[in-house]
mmCIF file of C-alpha atoms and ligand atoms in Angstrom:
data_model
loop_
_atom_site.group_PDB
_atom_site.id
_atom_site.type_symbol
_atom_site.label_atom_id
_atom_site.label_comp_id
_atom_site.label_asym_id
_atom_site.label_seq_id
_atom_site.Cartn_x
_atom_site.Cartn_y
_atom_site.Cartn_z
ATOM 1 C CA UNK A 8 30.436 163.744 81.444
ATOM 2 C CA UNK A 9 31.489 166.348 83.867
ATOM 3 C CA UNK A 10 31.887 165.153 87.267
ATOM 4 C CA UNK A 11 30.549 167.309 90.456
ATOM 5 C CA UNK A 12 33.062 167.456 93.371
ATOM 6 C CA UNK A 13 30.868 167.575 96.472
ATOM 7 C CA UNK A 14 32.349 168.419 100.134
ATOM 8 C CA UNK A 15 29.085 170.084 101.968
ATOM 9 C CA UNK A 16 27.245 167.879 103.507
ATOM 10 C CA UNK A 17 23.572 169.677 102.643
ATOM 11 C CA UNK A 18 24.604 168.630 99.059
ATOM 12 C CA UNK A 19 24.599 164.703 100.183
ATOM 13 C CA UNK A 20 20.884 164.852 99.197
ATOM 14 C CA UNK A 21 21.909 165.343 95.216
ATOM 15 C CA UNK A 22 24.518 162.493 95.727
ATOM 16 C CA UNK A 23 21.366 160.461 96.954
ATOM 17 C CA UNK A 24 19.129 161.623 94.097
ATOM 18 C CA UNK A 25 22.137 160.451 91.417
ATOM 19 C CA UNK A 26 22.347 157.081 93.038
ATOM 20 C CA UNK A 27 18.424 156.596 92.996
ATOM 21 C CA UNK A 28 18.310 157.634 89.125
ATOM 22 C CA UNK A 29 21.088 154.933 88.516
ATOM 23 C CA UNK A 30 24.143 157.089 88.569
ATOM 24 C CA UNK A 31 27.426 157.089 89.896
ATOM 25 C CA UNK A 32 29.150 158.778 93.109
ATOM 26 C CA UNK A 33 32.357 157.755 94.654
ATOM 27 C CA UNK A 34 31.994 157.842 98.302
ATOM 28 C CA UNK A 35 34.678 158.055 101.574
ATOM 29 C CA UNK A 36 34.574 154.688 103.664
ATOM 30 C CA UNK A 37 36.434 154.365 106.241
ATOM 31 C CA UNK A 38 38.744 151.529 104.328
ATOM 32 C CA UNK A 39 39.577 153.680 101.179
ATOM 33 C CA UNK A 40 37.070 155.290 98.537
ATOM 34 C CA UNK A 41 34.162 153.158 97.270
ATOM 35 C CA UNK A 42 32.476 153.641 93.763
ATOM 36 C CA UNK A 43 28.569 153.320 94.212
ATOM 37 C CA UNK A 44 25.738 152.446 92.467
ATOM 38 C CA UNK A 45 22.277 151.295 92.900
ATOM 39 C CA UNK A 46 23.078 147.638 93.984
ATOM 40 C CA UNK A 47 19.547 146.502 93.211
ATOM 41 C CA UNK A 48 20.069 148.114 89.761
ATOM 42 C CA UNK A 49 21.859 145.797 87.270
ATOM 43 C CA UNK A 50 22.536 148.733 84.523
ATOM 44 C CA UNK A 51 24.066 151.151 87.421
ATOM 45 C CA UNK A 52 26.247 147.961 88.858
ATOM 46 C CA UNK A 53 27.357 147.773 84.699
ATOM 47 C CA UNK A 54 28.166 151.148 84.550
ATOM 48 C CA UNK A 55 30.653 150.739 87.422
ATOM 49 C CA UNK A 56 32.409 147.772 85.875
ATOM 50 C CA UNK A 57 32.511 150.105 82.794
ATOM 51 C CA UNK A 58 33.806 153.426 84.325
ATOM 52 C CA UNK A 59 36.695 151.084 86.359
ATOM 53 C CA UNK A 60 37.252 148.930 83.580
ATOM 54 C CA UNK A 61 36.835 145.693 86.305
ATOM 55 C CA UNK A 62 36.416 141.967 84.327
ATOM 56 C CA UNK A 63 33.028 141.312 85.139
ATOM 57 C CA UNK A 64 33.634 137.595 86.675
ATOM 58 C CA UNK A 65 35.302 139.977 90.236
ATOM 59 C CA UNK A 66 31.772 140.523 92.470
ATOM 60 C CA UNK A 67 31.337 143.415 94.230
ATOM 61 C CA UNK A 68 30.437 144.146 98.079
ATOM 62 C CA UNK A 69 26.577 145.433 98.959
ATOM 63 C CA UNK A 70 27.168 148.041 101.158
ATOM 64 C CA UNK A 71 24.296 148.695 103.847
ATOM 65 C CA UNK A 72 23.464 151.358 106.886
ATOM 66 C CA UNK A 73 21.460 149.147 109.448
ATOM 67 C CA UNK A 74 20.628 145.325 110.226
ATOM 68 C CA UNK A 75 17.119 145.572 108.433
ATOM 69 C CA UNK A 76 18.945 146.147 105.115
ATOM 70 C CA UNK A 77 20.507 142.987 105.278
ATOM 71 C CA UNK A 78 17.438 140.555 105.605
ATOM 72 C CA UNK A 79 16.385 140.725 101.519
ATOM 73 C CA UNK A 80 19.977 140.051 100.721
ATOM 74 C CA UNK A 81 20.603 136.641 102.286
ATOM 75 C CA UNK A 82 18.983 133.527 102.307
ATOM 76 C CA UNK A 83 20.125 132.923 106.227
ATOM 77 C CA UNK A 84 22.295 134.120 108.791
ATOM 78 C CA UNK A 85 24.473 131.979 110.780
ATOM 79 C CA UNK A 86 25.284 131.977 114.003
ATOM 80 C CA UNK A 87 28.754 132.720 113.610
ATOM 81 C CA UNK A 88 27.742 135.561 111.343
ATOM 82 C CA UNK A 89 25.381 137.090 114.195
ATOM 83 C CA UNK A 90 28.647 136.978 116.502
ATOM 84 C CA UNK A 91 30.916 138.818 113.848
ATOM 85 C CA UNK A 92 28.282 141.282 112.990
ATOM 86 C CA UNK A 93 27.791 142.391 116.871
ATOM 87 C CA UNK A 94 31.729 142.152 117.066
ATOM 88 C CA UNK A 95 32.484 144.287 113.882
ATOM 89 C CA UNK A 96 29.526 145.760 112.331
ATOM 90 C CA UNK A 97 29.634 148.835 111.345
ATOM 91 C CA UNK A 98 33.119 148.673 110.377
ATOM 92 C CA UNK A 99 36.330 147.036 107.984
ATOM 93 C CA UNK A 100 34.181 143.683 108.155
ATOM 94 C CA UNK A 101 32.923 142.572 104.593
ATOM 95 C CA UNK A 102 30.872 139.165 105.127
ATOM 96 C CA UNK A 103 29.685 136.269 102.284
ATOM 97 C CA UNK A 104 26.343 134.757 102.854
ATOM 98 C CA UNK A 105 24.082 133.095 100.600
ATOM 99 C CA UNK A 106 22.010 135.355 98.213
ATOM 100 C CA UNK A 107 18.189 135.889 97.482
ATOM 101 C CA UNK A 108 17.246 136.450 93.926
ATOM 102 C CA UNK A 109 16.675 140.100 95.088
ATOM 103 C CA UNK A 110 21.003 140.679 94.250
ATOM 104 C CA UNK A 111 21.054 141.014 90.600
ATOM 105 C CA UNK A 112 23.033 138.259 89.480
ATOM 106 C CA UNK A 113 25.962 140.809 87.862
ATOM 107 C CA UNK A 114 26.743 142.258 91.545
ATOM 108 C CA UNK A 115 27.433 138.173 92.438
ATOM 109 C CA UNK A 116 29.752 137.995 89.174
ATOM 110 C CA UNK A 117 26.771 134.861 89.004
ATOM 111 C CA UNK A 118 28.035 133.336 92.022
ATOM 112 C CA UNK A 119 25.497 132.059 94.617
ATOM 113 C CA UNK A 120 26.884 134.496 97.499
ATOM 114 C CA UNK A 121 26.992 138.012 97.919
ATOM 115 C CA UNK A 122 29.365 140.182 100.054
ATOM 116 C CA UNK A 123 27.734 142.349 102.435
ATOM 117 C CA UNK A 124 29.458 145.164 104.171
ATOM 118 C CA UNK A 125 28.115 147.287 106.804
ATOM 119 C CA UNK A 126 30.961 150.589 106.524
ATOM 120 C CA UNK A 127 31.098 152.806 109.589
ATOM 121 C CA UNK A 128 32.465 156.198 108.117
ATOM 122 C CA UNK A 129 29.375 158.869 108.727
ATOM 123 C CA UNK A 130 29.555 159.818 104.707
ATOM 124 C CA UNK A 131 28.747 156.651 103.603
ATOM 125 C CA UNK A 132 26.240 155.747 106.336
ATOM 126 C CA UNK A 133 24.764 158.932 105.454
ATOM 127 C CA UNK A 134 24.276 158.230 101.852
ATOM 128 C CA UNK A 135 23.303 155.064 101.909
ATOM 129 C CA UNK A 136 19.819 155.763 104.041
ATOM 130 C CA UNK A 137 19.169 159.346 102.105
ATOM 131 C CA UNK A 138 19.115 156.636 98.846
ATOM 132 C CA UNK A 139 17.361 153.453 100.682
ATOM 133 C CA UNK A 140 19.000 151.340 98.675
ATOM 134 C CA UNK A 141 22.429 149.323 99.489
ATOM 135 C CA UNK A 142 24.996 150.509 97.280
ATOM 136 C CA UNK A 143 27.316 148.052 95.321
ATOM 137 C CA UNK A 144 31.316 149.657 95.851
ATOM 138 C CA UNK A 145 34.131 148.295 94.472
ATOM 139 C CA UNK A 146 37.098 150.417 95.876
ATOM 140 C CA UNK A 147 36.860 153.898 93.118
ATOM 141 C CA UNK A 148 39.869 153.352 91.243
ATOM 142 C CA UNK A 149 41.145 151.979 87.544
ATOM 143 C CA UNK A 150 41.195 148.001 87.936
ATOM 144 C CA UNK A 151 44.843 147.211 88.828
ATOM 145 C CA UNK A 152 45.901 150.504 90.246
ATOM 146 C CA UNK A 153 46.211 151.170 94.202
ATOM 147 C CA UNK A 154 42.430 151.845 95.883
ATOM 148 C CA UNK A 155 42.387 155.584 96.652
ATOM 149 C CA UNK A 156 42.361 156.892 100.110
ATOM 150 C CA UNK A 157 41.594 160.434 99.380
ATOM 151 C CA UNK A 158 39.427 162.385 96.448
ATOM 152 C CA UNK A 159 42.244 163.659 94.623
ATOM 153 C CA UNK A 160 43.370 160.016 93.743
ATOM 154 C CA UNK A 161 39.200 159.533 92.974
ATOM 155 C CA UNK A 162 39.808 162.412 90.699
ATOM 156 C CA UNK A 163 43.267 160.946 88.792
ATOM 157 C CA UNK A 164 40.988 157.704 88.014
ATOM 158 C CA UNK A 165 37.312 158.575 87.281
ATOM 159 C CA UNK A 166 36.778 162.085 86.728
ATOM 160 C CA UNK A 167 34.370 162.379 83.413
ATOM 161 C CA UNK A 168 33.894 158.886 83.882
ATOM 162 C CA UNK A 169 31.233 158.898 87.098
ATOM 163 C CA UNK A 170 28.864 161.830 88.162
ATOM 164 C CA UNK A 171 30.283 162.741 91.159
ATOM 165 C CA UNK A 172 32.414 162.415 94.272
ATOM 166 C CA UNK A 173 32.293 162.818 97.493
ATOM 167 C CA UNK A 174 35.237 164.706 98.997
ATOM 168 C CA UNK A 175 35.495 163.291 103.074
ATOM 169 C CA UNK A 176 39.208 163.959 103.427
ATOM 170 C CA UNK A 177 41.894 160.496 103.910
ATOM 171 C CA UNK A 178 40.402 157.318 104.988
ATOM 172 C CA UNK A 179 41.709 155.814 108.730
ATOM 173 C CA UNK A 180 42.706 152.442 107.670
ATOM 174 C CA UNK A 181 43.692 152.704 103.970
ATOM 175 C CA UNK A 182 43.371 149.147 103.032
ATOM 176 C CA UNK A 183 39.993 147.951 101.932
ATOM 177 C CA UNK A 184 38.281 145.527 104.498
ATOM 178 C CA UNK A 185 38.768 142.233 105.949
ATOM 179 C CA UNK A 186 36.371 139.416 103.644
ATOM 180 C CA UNK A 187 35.298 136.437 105.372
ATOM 181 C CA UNK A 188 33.325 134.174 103.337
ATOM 182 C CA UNK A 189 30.385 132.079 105.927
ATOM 183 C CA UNK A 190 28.877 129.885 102.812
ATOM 184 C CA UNK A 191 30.839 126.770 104.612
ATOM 185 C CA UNK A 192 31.166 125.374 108.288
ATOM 186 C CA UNK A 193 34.128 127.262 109.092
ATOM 187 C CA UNK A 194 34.412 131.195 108.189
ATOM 188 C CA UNK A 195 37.254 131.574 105.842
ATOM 189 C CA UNK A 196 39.204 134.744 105.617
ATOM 190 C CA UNK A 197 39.215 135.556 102.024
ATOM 191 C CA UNK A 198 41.221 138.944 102.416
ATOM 192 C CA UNK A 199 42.950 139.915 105.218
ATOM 193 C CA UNK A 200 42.345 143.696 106.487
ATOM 194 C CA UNK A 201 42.113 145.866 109.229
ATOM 195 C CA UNK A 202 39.726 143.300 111.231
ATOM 196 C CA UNK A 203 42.650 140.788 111.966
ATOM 197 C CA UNK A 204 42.837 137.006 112.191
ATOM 198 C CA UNK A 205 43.250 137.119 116.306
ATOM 199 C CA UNK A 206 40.285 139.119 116.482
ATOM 200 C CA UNK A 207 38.286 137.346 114.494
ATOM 201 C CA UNK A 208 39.343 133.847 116.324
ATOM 202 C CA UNK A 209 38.258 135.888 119.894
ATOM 203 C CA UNK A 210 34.730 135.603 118.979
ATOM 204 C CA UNK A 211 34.332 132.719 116.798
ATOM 205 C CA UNK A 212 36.554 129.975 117.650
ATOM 206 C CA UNK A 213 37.990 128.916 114.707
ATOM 207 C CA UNK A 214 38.145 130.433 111.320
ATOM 208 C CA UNK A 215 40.642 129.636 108.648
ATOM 209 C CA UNK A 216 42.767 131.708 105.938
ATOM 210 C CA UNK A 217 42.316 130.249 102.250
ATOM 211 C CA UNK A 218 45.372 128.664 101.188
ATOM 212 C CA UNK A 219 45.041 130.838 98.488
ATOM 213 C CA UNK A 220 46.582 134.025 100.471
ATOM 214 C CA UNK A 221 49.480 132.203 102.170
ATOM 215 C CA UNK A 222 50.910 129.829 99.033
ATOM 216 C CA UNK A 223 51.951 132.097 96.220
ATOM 217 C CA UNK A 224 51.619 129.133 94.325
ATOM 218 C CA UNK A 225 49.696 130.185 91.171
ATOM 219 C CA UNK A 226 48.028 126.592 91.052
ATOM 220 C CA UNK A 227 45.528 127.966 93.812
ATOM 221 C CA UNK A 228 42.713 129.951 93.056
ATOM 222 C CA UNK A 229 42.010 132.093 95.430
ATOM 223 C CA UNK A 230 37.852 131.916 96.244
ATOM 224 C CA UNK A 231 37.766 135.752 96.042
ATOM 225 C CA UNK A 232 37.546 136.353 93.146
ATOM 226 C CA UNK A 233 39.375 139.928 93.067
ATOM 227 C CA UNK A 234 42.440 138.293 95.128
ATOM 228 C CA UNK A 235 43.533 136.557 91.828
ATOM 229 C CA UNK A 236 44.686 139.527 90.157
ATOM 230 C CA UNK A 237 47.523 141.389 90.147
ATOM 231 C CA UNK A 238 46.725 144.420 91.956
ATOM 232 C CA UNK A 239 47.561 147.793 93.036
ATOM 233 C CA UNK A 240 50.502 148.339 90.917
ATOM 234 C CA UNK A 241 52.249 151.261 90.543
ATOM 235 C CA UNK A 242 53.580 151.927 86.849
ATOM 236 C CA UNK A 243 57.137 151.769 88.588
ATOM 237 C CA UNK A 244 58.591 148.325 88.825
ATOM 238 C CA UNK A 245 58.180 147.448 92.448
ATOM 239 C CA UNK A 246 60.610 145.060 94.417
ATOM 240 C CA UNK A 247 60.434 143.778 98.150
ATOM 241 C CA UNK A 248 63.376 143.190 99.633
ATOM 242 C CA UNK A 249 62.963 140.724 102.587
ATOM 243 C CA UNK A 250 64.984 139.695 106.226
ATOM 244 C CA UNK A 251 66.810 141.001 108.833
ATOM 245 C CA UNK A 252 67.415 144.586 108.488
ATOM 246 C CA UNK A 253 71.835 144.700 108.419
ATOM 247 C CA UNK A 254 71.134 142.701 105.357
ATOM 248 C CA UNK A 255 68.374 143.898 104.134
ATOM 249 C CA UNK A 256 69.733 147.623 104.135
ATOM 250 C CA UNK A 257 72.933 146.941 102.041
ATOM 251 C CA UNK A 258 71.165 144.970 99.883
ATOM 252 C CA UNK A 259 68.717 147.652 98.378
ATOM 253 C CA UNK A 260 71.800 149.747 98.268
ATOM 254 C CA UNK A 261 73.392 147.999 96.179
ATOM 255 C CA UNK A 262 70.616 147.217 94.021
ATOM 256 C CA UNK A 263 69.859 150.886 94.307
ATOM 257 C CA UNK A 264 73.421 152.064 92.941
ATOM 258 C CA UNK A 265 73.187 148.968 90.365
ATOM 259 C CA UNK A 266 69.736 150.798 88.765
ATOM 260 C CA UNK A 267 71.360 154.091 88.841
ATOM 261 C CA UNK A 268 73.934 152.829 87.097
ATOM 262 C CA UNK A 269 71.831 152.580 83.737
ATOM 263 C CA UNK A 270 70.297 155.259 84.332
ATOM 264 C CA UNK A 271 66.787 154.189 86.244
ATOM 265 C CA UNK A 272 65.276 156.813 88.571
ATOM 266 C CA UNK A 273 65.518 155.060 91.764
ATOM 267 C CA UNK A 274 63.063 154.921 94.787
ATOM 268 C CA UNK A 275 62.679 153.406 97.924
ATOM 269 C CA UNK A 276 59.752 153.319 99.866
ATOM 270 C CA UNK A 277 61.348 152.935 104.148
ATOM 271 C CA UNK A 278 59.754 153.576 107.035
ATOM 272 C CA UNK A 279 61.246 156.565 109.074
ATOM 273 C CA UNK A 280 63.741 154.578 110.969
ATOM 274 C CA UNK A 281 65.765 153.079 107.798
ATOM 275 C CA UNK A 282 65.158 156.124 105.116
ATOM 276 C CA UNK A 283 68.341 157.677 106.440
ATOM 277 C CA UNK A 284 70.486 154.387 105.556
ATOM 278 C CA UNK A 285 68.931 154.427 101.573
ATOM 279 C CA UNK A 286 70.966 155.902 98.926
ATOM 280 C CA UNK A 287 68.345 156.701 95.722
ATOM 281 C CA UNK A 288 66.680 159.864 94.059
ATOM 282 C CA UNK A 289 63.405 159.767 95.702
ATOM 283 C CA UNK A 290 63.221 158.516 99.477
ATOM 284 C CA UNK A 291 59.443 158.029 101.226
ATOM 285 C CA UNK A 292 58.792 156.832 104.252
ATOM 286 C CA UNK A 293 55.868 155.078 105.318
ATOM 287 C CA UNK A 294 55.731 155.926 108.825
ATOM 288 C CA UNK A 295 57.457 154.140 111.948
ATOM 289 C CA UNK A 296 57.975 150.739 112.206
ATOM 290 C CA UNK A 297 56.562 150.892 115.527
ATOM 291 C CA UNK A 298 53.338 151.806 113.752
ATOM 292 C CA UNK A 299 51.873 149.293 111.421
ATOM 293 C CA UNK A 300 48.178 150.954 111.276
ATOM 294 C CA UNK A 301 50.068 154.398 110.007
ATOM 295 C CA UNK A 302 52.190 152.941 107.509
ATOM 296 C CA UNK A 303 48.436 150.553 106.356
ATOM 297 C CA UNK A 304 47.424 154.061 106.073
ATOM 298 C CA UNK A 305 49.820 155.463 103.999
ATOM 299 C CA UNK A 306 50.722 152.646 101.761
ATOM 300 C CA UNK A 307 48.337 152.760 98.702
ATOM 301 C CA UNK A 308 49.106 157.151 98.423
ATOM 302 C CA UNK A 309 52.808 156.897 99.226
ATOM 303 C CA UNK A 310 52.580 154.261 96.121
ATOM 304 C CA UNK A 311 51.073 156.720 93.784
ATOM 305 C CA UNK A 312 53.415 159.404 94.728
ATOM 306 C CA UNK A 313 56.531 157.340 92.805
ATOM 307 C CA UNK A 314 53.988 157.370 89.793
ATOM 308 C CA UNK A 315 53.511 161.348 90.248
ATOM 309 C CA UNK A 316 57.466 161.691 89.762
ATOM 310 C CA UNK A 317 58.399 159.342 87.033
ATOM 311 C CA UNK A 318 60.500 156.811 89.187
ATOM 312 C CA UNK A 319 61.215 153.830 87.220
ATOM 313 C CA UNK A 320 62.318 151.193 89.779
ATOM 314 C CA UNK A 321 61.584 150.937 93.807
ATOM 315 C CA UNK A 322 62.585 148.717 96.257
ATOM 316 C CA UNK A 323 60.911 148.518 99.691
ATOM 317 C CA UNK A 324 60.938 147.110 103.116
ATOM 318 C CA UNK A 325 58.886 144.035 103.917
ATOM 319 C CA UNK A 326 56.826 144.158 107.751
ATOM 320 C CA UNK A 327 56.265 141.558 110.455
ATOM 321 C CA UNK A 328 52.625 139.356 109.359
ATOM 322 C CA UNK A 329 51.349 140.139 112.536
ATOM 323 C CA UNK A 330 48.215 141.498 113.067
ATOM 324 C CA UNK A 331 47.462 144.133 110.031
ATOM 325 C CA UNK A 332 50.810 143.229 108.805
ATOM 326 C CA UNK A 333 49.401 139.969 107.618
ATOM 327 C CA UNK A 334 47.079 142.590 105.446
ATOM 328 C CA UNK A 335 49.978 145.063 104.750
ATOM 329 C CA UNK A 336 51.887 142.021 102.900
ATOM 330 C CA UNK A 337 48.995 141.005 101.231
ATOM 331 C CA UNK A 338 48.940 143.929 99.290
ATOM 332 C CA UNK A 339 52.411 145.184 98.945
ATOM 333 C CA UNK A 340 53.263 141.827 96.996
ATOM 334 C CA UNK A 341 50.391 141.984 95.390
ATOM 335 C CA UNK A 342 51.755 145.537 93.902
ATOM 336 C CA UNK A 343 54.938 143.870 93.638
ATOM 337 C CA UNK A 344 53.839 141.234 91.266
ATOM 338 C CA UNK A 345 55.033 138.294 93.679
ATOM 339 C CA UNK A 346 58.622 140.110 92.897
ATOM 340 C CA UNK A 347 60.444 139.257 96.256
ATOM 341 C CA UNK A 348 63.644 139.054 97.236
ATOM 342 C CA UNK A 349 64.639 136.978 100.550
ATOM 343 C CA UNK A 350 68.263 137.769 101.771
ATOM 344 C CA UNK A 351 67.913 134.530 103.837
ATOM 345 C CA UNK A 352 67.848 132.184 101.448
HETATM 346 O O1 TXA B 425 36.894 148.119 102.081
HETATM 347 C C1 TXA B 425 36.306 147.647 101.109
HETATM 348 O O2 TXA B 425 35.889 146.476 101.084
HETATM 349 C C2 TXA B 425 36.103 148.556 99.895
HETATM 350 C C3 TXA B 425 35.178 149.699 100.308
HETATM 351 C C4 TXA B 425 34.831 150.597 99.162
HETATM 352 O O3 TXA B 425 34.036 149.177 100.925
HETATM 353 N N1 TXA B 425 35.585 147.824 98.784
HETATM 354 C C5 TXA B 425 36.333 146.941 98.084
HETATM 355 O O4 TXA B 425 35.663 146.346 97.032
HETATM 356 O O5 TXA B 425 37.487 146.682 98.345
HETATM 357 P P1 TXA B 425 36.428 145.549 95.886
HETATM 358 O O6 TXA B 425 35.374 145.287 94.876
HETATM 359 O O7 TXA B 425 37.617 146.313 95.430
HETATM 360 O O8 TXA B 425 36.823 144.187 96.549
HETATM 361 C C6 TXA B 425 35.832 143.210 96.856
HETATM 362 C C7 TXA B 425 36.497 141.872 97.079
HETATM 363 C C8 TXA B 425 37.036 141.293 95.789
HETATM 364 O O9 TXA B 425 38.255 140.608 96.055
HETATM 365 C C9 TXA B 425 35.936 140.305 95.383
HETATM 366 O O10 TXA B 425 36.410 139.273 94.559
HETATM 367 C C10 TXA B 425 35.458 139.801 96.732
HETATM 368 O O11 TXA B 425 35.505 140.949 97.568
HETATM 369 N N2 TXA B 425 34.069 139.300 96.670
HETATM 370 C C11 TXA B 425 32.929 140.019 96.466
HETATM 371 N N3 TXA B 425 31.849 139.205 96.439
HETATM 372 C C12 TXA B 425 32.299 137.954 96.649
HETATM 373 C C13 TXA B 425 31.669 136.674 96.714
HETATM 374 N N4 TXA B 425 30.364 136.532 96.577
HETATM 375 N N5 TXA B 425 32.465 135.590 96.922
HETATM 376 C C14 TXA B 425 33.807 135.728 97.076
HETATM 377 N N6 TXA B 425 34.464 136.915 97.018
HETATM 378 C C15 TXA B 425 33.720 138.013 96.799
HETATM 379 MG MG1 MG B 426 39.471 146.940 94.648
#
């Protein structure tokens, strides 16, 4: 299949016209790329399981472009998801509700909830009312590798495997949304994003963070699905080296000259106050440490780089779990495989 690269916006129309015919078009949000479908069509929503090569038990999010959309979906809508929704819709907000029979039962993985996110980047928005139908996106890239944040990544992935894609330059926040799942009494945050736990908790007072996310105890299931498995990995063995920086710095260095020594191409991935300090073949910085939405941003491309030059083994900095941190450490040991080292122990 030979997959159309389209950049001009009077072309969103044949986009549309793909989706409504039950093809495939990867699409900028402003998290990181989505790959859409027809959510109301269960061959489309197959097809994108196929073409990433996702287990079909992980559920994917309904994306919509206005409140109206969301009223066929659910069964109800809480109170506390009416106070989210005004707080965070559209934007990095992915809520779970209760479905309607109208959600083919494959976009649910044949749970009893769906995930409903209402995405604020103009592209999407756009695309989504030319095709009147809320489009099922998983994030557009091979199952276990980092989500793409630009088309180029879109391209490494899925090209000849979708119909087309949607070039809308890099994506603001570069880490896919916040989920909060409101099937119980008390919203739970099911993965932790750009929509942070201390904004949540300053409209609805109290909302909790499955267990899951904070134990890396492999006894716990997480309750998203998707959370349980390991995740945006580059091919190079990642390792996160974790405490206070004067240790933390000679540490990687001599793990660094330790790899070198048989013969591993080294990396590091800093931030632009430490790269100077790190001793390996290929250096990249993440941005400043003063900066935690830039180096969110950068995180899942900076990964992919190592994979564009061969490195074999790369040790990184860990960040402060506060505020997107909490979401930046989420999925850095998630890429690491859990493979942490703690200088203070
Ligand atoms: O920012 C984003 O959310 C991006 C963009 C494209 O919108 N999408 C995205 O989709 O990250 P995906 O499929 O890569 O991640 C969806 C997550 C998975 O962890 C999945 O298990 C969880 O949401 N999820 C979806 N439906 C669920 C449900 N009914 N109950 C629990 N978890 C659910
Ligand atoms: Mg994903």
């Amino acid at each position: 299949m030979e997959t159309l690269l389209i950049s001009d916006p009077t072309d969103f129309s044949i986009a549309a016209h793909i989706l409504q015919e039950g093809g495939l078009v990867a699409i900028p949000t402003e998290t990181v790329y989505g790959l859409a479908g027809n959510g109301l069509n269960a061959t489309a929503v197959s097809n994108i399981f196929i073409a990433k090569g996702r287990p079909s038990d992980n559920p994917l999010i309904l994306h919509i472009s206005n409140l109206e959309m969301l009223n066929p979906l659910v069964k109800a809508i809480p109170p506390t998801a009416k106070l989210l929704m005004q707080a965070f819709w559209p934007g990095p907000l992915t809520l779970i509700f209760e479905a309607t029979d109208t959600v083919p039962s494959i976009v649910r993985a044949g749970l009893p909830s769906v995930a409903i996110r209402f995405p604020s980047h103009p592209i999407i928005q756009s695309i989504i009312s030319l095709s009147g139908v809320p489009l099922a996106a998983p994030s557009a890239n091979t199952s276990g590798k980092p989500s793409p944040t630009n088309a180029c990544r879109v391209q490494e992935d899925l090209n000849g495997k979708i119909d087309a894609i949607i070039d809308g330059g890099s994506c603001e926040f570069g880490l896919e949304s916040t989920v909060v799942d409101l099937t119980g009494d008390v919203p739970v945050i099911l993965r932790p994003g750009a929509i942070t736990y201390a904004m949540l908790t300053d409209v609805v007072a109290k909302v909790i963070i499955d267990p899951a996310l904070t134990h890396h105890d492999t006894s716990l299931t997480p309750k998203a699905p998707g959370m349980k498995y390991t995740h945006y990995a580059p091919d190079a063995e990642l390792i996160i080296v974790k405490g206070p920086l004067d240790r933390v710095i000679p540490e990687i260095n001599h793990r660094l000259q330790e790899a070198k020594s048989k013969g591993l191409r080294t990396g590091v991935l800093g931030t632009d106050e430490t790269l100077d300090s790190l001793h390996c073949d290929i250096k990249i910085s993440l941005g400043s440490e003063m900066n935690l939405h830039q180096i969110a941003a950068n995180l899942f491309e900076k990964l992919r780089i190592f994979d564009d030059l061969g490195v074999d083994i790369v040790y990184t900095l860990s960040f402060k779990e506060e505020g997107i941190g909490k979401a930046i450490m989420n999925r850095l040991e998630k890429s690491a495989g859990y493979h942490i080292i703690d200088v203070c122990e």
